[in-house]
mmCIF file of C-alpha atoms in Angstrom:
data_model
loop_
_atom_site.group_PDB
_atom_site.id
_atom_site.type_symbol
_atom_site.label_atom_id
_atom_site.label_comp_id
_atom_site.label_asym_id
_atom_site.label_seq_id
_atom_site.Cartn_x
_atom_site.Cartn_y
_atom_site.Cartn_z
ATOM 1 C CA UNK A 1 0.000 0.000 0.000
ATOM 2 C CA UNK A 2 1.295 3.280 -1.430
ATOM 3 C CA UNK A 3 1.914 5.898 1.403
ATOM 4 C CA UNK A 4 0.030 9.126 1.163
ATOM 5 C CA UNK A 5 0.993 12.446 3.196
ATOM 6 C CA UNK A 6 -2.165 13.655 4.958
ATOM 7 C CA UNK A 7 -0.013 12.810 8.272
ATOM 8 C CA UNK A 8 3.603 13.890 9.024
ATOM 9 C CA UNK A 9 4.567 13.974 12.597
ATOM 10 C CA UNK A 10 6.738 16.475 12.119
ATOM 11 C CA UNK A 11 4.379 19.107 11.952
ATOM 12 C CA UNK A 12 0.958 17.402 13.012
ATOM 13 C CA UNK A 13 2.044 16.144 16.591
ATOM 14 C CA UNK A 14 1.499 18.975 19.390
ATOM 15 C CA UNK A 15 4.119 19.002 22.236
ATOM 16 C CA UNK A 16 3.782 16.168 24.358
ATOM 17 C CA UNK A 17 5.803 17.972 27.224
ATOM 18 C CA UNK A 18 5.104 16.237 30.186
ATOM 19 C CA UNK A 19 3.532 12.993 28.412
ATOM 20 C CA UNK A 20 4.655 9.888 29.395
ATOM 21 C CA UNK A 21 4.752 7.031 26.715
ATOM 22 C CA UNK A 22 6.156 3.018 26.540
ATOM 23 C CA UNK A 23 7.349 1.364 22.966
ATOM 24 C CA UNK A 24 7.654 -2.329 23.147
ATOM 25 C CA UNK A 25 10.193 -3.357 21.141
ATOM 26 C CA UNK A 26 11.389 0.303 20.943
ATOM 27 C CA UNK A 27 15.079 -0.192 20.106
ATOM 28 C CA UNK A 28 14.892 -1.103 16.513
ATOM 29 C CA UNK A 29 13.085 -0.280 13.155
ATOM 30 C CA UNK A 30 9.307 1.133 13.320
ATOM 31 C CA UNK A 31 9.923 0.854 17.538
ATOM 32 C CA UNK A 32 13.301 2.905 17.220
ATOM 33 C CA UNK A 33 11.361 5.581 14.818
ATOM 34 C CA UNK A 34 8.083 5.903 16.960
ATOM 35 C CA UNK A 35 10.239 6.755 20.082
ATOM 36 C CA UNK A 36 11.976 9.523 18.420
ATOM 37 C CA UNK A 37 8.701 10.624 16.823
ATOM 38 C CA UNK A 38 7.375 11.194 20.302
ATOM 39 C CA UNK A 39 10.473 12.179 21.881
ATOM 40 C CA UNK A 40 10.782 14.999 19.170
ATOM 41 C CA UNK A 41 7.798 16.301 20.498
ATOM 42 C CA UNK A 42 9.214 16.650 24.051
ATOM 43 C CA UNK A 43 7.564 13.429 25.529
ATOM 44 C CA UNK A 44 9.397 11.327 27.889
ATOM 45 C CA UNK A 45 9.591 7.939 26.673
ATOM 46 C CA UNK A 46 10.326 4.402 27.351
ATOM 47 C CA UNK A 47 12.040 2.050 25.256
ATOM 48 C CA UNK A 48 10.970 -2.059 25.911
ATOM 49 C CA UNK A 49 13.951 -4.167 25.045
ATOM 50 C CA UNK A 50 15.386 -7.395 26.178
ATOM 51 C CA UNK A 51 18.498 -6.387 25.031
ATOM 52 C CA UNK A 52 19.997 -4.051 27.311
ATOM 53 C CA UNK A 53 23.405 -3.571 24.848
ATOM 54 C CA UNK A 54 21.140 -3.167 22.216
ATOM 55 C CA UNK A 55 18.817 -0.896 23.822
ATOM 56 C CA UNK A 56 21.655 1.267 24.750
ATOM 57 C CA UNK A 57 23.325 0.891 21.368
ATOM 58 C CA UNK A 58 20.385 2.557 20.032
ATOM 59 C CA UNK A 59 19.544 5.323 23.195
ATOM 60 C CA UNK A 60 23.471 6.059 21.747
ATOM 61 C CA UNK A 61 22.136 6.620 18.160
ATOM 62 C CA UNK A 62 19.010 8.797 19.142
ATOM 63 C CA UNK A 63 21.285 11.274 20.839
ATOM 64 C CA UNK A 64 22.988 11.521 18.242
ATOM 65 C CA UNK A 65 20.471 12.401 15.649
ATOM 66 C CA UNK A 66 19.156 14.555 18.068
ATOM 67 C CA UNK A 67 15.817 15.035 19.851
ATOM 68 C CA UNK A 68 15.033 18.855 18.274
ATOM 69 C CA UNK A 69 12.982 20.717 18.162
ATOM 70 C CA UNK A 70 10.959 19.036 21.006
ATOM 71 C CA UNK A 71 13.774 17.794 23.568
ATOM 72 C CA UNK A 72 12.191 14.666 25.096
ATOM 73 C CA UNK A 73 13.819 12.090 26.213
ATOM 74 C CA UNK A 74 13.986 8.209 25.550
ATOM 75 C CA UNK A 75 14.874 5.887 28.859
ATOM 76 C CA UNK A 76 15.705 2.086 28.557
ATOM 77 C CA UNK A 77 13.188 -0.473 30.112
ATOM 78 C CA UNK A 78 14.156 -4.071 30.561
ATOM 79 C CA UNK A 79 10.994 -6.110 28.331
ATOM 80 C CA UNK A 80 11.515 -10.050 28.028
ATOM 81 C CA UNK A 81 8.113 -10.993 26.010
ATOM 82 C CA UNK A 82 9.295 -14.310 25.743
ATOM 83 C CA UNK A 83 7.564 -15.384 28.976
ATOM 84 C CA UNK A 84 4.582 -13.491 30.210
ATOM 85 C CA UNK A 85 5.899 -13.523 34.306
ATOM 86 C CA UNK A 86 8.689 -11.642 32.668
ATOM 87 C CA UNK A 87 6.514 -8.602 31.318
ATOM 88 C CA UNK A 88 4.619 -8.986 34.395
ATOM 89 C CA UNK A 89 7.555 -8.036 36.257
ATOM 90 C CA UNK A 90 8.258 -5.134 33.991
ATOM 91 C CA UNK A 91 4.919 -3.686 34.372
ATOM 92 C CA UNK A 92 5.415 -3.904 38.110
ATOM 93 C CA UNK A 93 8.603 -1.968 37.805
ATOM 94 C CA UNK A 94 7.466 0.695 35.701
ATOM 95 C CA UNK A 95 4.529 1.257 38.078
ATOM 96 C CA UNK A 96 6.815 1.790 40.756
ATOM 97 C CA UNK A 97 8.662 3.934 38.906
ATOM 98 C CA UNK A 98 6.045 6.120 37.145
ATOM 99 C CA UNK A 99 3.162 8.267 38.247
ATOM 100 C CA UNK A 100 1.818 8.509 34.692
ATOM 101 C CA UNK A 101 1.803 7.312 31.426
ATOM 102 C CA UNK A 102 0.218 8.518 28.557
ATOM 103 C CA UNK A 103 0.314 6.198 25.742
ATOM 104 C CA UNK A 104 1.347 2.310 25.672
ATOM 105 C CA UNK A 105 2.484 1.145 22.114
ATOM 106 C CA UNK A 106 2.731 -2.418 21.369
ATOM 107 C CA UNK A 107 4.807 -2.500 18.768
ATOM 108 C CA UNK A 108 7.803 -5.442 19.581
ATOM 109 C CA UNK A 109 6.484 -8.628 17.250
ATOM 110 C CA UNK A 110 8.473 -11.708 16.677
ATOM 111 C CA UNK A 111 8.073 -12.844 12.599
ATOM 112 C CA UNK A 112 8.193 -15.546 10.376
ATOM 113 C CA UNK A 113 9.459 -17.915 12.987
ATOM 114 C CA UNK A 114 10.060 -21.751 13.263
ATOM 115 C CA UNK A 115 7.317 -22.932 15.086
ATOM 116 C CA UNK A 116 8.274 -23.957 18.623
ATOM 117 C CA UNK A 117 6.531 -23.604 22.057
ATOM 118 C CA UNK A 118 7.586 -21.632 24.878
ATOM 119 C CA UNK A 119 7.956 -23.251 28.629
ATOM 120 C CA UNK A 120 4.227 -22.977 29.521
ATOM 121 C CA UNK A 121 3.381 -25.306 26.349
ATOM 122 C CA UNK A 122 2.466 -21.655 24.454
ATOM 123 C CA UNK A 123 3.683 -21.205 20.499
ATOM 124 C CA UNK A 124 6.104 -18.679 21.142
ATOM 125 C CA UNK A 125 4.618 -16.492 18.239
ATOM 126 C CA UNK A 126 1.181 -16.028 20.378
ATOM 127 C CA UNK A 127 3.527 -16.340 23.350
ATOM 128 C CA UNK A 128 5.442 -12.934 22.285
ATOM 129 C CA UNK A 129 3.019 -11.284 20.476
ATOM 130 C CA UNK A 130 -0.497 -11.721 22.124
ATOM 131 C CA UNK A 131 0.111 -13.385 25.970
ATOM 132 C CA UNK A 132 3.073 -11.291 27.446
ATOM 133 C CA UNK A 133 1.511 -7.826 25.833
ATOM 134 C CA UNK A 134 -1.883 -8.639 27.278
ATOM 135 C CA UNK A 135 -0.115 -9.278 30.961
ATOM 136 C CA UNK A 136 1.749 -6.185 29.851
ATOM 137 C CA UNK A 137 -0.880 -4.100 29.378
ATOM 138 C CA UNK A 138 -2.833 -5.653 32.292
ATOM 139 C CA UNK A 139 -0.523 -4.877 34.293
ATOM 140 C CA UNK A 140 -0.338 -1.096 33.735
ATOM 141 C CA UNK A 141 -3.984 -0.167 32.961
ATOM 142 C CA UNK A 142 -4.487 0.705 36.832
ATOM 143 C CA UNK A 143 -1.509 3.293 35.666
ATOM 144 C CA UNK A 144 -2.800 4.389 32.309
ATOM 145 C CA UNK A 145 -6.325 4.595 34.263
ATOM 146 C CA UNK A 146 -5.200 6.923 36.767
ATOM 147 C CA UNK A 147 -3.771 9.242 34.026
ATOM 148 C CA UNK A 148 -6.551 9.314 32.284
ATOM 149 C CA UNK A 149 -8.990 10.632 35.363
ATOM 150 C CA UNK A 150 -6.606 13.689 35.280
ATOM 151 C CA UNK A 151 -8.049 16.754 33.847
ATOM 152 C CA UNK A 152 -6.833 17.579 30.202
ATOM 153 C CA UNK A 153 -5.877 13.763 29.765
ATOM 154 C CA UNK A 154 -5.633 11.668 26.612
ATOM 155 C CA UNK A 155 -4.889 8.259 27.159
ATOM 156 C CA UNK A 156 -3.824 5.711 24.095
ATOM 157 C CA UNK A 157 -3.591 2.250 24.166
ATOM 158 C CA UNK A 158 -2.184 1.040 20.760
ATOM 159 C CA UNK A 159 -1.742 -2.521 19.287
ATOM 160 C CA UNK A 160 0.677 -2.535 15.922
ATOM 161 C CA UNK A 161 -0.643 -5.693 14.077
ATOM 162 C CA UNK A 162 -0.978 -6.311 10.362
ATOM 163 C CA UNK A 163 -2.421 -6.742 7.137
ATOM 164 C CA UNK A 164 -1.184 -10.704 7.669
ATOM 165 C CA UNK A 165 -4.065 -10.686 9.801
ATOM 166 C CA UNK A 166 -6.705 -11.783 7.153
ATOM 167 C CA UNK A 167 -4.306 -14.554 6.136
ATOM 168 C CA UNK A 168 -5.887 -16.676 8.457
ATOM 169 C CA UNK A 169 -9.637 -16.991 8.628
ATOM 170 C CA UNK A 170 -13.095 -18.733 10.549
ATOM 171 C CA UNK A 171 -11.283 -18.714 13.637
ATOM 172 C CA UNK A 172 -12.042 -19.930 17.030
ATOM 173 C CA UNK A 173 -9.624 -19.096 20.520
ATOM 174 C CA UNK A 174 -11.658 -22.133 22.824
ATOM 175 C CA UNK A 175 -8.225 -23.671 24.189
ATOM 176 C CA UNK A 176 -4.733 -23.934 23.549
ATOM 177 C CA UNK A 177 -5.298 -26.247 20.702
ATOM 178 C CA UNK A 178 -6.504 -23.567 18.380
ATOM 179 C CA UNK A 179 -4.081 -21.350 19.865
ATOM 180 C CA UNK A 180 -1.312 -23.271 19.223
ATOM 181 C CA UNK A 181 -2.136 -24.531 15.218
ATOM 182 C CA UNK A 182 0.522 -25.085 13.418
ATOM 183 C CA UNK A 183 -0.678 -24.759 10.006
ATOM 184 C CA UNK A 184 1.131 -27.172 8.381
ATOM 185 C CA UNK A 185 -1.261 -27.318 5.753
ATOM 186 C CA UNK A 186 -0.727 -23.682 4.656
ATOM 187 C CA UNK A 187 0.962 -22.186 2.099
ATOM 188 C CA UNK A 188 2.987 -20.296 4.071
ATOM 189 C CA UNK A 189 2.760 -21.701 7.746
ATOM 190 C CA UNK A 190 4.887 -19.209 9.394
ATOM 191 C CA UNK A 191 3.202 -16.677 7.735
ATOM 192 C CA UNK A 192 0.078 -17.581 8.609
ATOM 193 C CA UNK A 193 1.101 -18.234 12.372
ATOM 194 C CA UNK A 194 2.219 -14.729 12.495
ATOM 195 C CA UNK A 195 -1.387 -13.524 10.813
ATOM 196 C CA UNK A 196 -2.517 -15.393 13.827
ATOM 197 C CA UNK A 197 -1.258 -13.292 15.928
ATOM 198 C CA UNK A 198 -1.524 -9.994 15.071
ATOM 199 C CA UNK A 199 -5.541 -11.454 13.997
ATOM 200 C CA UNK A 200 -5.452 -11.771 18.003
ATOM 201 C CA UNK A 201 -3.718 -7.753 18.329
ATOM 202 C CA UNK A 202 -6.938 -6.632 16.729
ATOM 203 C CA UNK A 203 -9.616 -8.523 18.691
ATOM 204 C CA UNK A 204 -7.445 -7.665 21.953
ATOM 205 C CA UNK A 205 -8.241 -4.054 21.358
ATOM 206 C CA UNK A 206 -11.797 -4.328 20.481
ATOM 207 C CA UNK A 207 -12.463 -6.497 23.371
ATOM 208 C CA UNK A 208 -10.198 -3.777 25.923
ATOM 209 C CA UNK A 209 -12.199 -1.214 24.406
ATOM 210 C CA UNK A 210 -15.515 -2.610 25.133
ATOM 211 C CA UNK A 211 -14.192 -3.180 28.100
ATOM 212 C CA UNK A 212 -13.102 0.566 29.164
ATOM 213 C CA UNK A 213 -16.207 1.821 27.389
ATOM 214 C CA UNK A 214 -18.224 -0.292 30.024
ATOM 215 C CA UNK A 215 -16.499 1.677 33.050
ATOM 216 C CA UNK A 216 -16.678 4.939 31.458
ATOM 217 C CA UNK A 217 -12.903 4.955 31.656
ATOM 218 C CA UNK A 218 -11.993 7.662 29.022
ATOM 219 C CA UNK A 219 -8.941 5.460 27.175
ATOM 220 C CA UNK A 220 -9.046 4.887 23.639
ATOM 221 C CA UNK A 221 -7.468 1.812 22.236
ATOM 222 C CA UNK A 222 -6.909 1.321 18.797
ATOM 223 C CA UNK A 223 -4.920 -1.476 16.316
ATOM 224 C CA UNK A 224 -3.166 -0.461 13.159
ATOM 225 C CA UNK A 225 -1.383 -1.960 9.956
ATOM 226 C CA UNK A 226 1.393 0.053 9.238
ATOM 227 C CA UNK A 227 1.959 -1.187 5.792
ATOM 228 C CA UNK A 228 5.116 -2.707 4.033
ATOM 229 C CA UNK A 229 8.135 -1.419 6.141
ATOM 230 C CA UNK A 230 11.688 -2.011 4.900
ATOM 231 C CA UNK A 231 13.011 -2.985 8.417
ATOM 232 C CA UNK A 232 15.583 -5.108 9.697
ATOM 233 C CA UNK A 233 13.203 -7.197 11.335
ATOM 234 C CA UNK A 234 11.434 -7.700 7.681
ATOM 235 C CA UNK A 235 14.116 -8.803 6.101
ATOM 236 C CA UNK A 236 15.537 -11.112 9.051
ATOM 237 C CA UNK A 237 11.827 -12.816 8.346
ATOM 238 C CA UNK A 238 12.387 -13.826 4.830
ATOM 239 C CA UNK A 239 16.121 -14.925 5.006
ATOM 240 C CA UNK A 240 15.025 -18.692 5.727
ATOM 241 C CA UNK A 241 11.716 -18.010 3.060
ATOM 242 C CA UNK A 242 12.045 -19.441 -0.357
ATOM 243 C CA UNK A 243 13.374 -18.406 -3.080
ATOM 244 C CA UNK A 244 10.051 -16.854 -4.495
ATOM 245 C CA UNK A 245 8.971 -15.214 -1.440
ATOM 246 C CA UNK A 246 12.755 -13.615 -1.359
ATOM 247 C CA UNK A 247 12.708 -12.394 -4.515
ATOM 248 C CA UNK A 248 9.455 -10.806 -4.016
ATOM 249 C CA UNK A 249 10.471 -8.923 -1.266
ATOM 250 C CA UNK A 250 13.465 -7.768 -3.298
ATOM 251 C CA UNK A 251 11.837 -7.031 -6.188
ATOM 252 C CA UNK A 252 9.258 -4.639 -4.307
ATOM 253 C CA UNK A 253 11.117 -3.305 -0.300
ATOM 254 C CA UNK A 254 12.503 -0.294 -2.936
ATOM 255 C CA UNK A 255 9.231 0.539 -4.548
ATOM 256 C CA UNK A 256 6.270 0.065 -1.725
ATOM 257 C CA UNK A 257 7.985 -0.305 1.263
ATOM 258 C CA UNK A 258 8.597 2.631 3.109
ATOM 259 C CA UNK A 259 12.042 3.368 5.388
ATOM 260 C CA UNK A 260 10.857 2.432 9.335
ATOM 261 C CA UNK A 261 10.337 6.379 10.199
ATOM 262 C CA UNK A 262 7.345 6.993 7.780
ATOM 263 C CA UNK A 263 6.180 3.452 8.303
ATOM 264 C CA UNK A 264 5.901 4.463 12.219
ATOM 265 C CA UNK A 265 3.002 7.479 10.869
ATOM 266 C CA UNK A 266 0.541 5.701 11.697
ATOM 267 C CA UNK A 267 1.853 4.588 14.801
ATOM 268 C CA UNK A 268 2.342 8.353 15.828
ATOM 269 C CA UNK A 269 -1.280 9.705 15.013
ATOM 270 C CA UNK A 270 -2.844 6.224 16.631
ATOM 271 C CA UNK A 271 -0.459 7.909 20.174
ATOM 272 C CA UNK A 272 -0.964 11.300 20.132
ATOM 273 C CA UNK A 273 -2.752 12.868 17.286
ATOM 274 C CA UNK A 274 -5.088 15.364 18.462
ATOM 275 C CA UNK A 275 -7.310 14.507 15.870
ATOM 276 C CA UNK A 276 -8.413 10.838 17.388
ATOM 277 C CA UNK A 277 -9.494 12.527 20.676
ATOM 278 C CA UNK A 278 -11.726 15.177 18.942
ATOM 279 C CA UNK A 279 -13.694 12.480 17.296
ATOM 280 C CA UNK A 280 -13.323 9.365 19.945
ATOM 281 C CA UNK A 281 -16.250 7.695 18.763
ATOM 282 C CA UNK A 282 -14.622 7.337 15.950
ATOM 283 C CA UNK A 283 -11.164 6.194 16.747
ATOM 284 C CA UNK A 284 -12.460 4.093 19.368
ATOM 285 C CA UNK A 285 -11.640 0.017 19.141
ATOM 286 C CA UNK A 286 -10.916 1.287 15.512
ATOM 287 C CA UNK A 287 -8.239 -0.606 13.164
ATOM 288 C CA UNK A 288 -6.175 1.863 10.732
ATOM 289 C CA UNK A 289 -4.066 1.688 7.994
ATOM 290 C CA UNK A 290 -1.520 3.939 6.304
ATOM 291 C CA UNK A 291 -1.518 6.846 7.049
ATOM 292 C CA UNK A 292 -3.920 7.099 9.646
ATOM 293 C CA UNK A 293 -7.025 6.192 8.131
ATOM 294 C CA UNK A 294 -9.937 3.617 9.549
ATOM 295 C CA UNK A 295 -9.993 0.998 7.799
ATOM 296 C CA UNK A 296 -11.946 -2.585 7.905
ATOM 297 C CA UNK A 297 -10.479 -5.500 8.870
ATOM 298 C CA UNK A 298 -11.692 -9.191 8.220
ATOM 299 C CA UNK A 299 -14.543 -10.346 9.084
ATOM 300 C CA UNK A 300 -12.713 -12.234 12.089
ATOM 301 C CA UNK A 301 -11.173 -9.117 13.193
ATOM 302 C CA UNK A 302 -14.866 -7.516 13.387
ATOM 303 C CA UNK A 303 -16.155 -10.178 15.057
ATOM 304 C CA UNK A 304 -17.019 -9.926 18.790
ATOM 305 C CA UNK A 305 -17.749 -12.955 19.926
ATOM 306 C CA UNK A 306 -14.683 -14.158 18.472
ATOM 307 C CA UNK A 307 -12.786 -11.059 20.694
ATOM 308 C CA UNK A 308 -14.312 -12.468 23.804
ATOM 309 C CA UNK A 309 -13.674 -15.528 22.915
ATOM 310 C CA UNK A 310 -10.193 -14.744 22.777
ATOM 311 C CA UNK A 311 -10.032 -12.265 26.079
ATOM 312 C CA UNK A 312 -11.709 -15.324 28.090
ATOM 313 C CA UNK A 313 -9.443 -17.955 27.135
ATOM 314 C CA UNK A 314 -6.572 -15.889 28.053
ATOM 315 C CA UNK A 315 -7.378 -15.147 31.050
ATOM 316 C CA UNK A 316 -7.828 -19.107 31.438
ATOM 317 C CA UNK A 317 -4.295 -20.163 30.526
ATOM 318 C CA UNK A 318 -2.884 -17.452 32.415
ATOM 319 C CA UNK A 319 -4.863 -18.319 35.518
ATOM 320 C CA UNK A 320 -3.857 -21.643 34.901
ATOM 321 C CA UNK A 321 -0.424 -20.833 35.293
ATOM 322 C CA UNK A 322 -0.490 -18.862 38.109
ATOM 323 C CA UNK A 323 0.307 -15.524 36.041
#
């Protein structure tokens, strides 16, 4: 999808002086670009990383491209998705650390990977992606709640997922057996584990915006597909593909990909474009797509049941294991 301009951060974005955000996965490509988006504007933000060499490898690179004209800043969080106790424990931290926060993006993602299952008997694909970010968000929402309760207060809760997301299709999220499907049968299995996924980024924010619309909490939550993104992590996730699938992305990274700062737009205007809290009704549970427009998801993705579905069994396998 061909990138328009209606949105440029540069001169759309208000300060956010004062504003407190988190970036999961925030040390590299669209997570790297949407904390110096925000930290541009003057907002304090957090990067999520596992890696704390890498994290700091790219704090090191920020400073040096400079946070003008805004002059936030960008602070290192330690963010293991790989097991959902882990993120619990950074939530916990960061609550005892903070007294706001303004925005949470969910933007880490692991890719085209082998399939294998974590510890807790968990594909780690819905393990990283879906499990430790809903503990991780869990986990803060009695933060980003109190924020939002404070006058002049614009909360965001925002889920990065994908266009892969209609790769996959007629659903269900009873147990751990759907959860963990394989798709052997597929085309493209690791593709269409990782549509899985970010299928379940989507109905996580329609079901968490029900959710805060039922308690009159003021949050808005929204999911996004930021289009084709030329970033390292893109092209890590075709190196084992075939040879068709690598010469495709070859052929076309140049010509509708788009370098990781534009393809974190949408990302920006889903955190802190004024424009989503002057029409909330709007932007609420909403899914966009480049750049920054509502768009429609599958018919999966609109599918309510199907988010509750999801949200309840959840909650069930993390119950089950104590988390």
């Amino acid at each position: 999808m061909f990138f328009s301009k209606q949105f440029d951060p540069a001169v759309d974005v208000p300060s956010l002086a004062g504003k407190v955000y988190f970036v999961t996965g925030g040390n590299a490509g669209m997570g790297y670009a949407t904390c110096q988006h925000l930290a541009r504007h003057g907002a304090k933000v957090y990067m999520g990383a596992r890696s704390e060499e890498r994290a700091n490898a790219a704090l090191e690179t920020l400073r040096s491209e400079g946070f003008e004209p805004g002059n936030g800043q960008v602070v290192f969080h330690p963010l293991d998705l790989s097991d959902p106790r882990k993120a619990k424990e950074s939530g916990e931290s960061l609550v005892q650390q903070e007294t706001r926060l303004d925005g949470l993006i969910l933007n880490a993602a692991l890719m085209m990977a082998d399939y294998a299952k974590s510890i807790d008997g968990i594909q780690d694909v819905m393990t990283v992606n879906h499990f430790s970010h809903f503990v991780f968000t869990r986990t803060l929402l009695p933060l980003l709640k109190t924020t939002a309760a404070q006058p002049g207060s614009d909360v965001r809760i925002v889920a990065v997922s994908s266009g892969a997301h209609s790769m996959v299709s007629k659903m269900r999220f009873r147990d751990l057996d759907d959860i963990n499907k394989e798709y052997t049968d597929a085309m493209l299995p690791k593709m269409a584990r990782y549509g899985m996924s970010k299928l379940a980024n989507i109905l996580f924010i329609k079901e968490l915006q029900k959710r805060l619309d039922a308690e009159n909490t003021p949050i808005i939550a929204l999911s996004l597909h930021p289009g084709g993104v030329n970033t390292d992590g893109a092209q890590k996730s075709v190196e084992n593909a075939n040879i068709v699938v690598r010469g495709l992305f070859a052929a076309l990274k140049g010509v509708i990909f788009r370098s990781a700062s534009e393809g974190a737009y949408t990302s920006v205007f889903a955190a802190a474009s004024p424009a989503v809290r002057a029409e909330p009704e709007k932007y609420k549970g909403a899914y966009l797509v480049p750049v920054a427009q509502v768009g429609q998801p599958s018919a999966d993705a609109r599918d309510p049941a199907l988010a509750a579905e999801l949200w309840a069994t959840t909650e069930k396998v993390l119950a089950d294991l104590g988390i």
